[in-house]
CSV table of C-alpha atoms in Angstrom, one decimal:
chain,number,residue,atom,x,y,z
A,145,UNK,CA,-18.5,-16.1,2.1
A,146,UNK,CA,-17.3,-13.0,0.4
A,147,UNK,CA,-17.1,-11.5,-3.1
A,148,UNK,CA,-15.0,-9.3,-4.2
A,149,UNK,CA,-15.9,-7.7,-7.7
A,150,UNK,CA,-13.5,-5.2,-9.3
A,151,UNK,CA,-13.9,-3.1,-12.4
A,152,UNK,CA,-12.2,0.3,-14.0
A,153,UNK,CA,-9.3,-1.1,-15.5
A,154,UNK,CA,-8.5,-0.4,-19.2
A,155,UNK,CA,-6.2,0.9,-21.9
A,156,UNK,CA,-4.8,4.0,-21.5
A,157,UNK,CA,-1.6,5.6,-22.9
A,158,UNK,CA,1.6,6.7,-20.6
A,159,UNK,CA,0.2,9.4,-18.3
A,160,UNK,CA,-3.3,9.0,-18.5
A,161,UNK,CA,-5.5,8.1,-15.0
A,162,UNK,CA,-7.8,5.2,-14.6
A,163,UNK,CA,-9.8,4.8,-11.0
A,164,UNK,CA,-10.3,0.8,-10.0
A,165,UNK,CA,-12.9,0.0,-8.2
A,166,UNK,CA,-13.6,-2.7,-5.7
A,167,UNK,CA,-17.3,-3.7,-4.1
A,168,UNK,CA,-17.4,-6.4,-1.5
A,169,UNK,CA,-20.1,-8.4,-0.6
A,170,UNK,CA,-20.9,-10.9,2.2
A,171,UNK,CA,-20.3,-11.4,5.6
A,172,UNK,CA,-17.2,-9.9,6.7
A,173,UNK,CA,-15.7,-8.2,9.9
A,174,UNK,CA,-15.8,-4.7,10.2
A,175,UNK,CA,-12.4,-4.7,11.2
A,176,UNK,CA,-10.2,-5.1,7.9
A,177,UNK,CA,-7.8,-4.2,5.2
A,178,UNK,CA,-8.8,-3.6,2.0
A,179,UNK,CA,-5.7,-3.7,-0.9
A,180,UNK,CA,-4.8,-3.8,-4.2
A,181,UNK,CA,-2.2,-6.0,-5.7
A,182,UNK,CA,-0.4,-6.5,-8.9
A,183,UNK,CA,-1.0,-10.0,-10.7
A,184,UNK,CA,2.5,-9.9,-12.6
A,185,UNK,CA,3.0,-13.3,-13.2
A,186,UNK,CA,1.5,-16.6,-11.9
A,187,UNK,CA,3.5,-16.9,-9.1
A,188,UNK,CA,4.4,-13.4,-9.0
A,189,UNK,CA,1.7,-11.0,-7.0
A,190,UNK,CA,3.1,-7.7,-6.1
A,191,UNK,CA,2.0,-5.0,-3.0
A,192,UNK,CA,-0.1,-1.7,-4.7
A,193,UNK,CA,-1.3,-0.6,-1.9
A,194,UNK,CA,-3.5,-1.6,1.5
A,195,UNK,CA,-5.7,0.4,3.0
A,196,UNK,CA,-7.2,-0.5,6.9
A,197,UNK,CA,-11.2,-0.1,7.7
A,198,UNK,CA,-9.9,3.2,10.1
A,199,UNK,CA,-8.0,5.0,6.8
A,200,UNK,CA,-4.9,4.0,7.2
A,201,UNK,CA,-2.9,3.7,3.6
A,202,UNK,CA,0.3,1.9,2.8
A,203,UNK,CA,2.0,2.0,-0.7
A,204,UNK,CA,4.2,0.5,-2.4
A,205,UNK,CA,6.9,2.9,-3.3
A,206,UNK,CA,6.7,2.9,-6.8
A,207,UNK,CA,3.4,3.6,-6.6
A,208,UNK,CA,4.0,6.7,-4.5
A,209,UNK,CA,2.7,10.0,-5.5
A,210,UNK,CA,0.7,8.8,-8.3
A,211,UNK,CA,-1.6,6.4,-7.0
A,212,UNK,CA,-4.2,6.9,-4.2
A,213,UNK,CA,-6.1,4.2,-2.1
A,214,UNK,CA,-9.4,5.1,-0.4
A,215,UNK,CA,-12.3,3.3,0.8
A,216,UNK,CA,-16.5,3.5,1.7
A,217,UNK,CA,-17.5,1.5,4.5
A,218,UNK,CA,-20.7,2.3,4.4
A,219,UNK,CA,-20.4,0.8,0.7
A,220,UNK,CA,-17.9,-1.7,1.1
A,221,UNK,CA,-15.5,-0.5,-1.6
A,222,UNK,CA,-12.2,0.0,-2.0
A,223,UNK,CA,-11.1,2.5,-4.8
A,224,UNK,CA,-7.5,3.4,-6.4
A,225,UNK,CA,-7.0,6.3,-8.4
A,226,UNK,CA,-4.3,5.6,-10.6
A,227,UNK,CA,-2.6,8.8,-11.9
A,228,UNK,CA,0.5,9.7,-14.2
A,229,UNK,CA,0.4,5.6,-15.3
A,230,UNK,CA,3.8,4.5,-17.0
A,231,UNK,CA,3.7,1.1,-19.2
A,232,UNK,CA,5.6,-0.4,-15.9
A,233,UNK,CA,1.9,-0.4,-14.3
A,234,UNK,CA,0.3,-2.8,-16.9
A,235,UNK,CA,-0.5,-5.9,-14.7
A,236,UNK,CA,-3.6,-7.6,-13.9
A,237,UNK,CA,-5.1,-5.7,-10.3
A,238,UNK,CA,-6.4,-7.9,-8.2
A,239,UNK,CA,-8.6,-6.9,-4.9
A,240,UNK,CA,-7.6,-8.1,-1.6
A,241,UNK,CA,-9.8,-8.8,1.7
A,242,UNK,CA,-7.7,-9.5,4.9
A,243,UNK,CA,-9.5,-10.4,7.6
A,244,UNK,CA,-8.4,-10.5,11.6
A,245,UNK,CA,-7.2,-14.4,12.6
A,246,UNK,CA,-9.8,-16.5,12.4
A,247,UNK,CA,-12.0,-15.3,9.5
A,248,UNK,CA,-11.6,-16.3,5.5
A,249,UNK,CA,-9.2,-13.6,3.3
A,250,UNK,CA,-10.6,-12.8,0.0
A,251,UNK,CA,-9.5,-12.2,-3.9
A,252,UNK,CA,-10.9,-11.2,-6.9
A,253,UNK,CA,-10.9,-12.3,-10.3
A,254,UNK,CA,-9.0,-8.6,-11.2
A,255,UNK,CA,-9.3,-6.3,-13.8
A,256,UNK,CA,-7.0,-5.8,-16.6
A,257,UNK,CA,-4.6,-2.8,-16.8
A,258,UNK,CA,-2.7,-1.6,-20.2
A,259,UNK,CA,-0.8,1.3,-20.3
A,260,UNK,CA,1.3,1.9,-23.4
A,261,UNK,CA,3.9,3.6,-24.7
């Protein structure tokens, strides 16, 4: 079992930053990607950005160029530093866990983000 616990999000105003943050705890494989994803509706969960346990990043594009994924192994965190926010980013961000075939994929609760106008 594995829980993912975010936390950083906030109310900011067009252009600020915020930095998310994402601890994982649990058994989990070493071998892994670690994302971010935006709740927009119920049904509706959108691509931030991924990011694998050997550094490779993938972004969505509207995201490019503002937004940066990184992780800490050795801490089990995932981290997005959210720069040059627009009121199009206000979502609830959700953590991701995607295991190899064969093990459990994770979500968190997410943490609220408002950026206004």
């Amino acid at each position: 079992q594995v829980r993912l616990v975010e936390s950083g999000g906030g109310s900011v105003q067009a252009g600020g930053s915020l930095k998310l943050s994402c601890v994982a705890s649990g058994s989990m494989s070493s071998i892994n990607v670690m994302g971010w994803y935006r709740q927009v509706s119920e049904k509706q969960r959108d691509l931030v950005a991924t990011i694998t346990s050997a550094g490779s990043t993938n972004y969505a594009d509207s995201v490019k160029g503002r937004f940066t994924i990184s992780r800490d192994n050795a801490k089990n965190t995932v981290y997005l530093q959210m720069n040059s926010l627009k009121p199009e980013d206000t979502a609830v961000y959700r953590c991701n866990l995607d295991q190899p075939q064969g093990w459990v994929d994770y979500w968190g609760q997410g943490t609220q983000v408002t950026v206004s106008s």
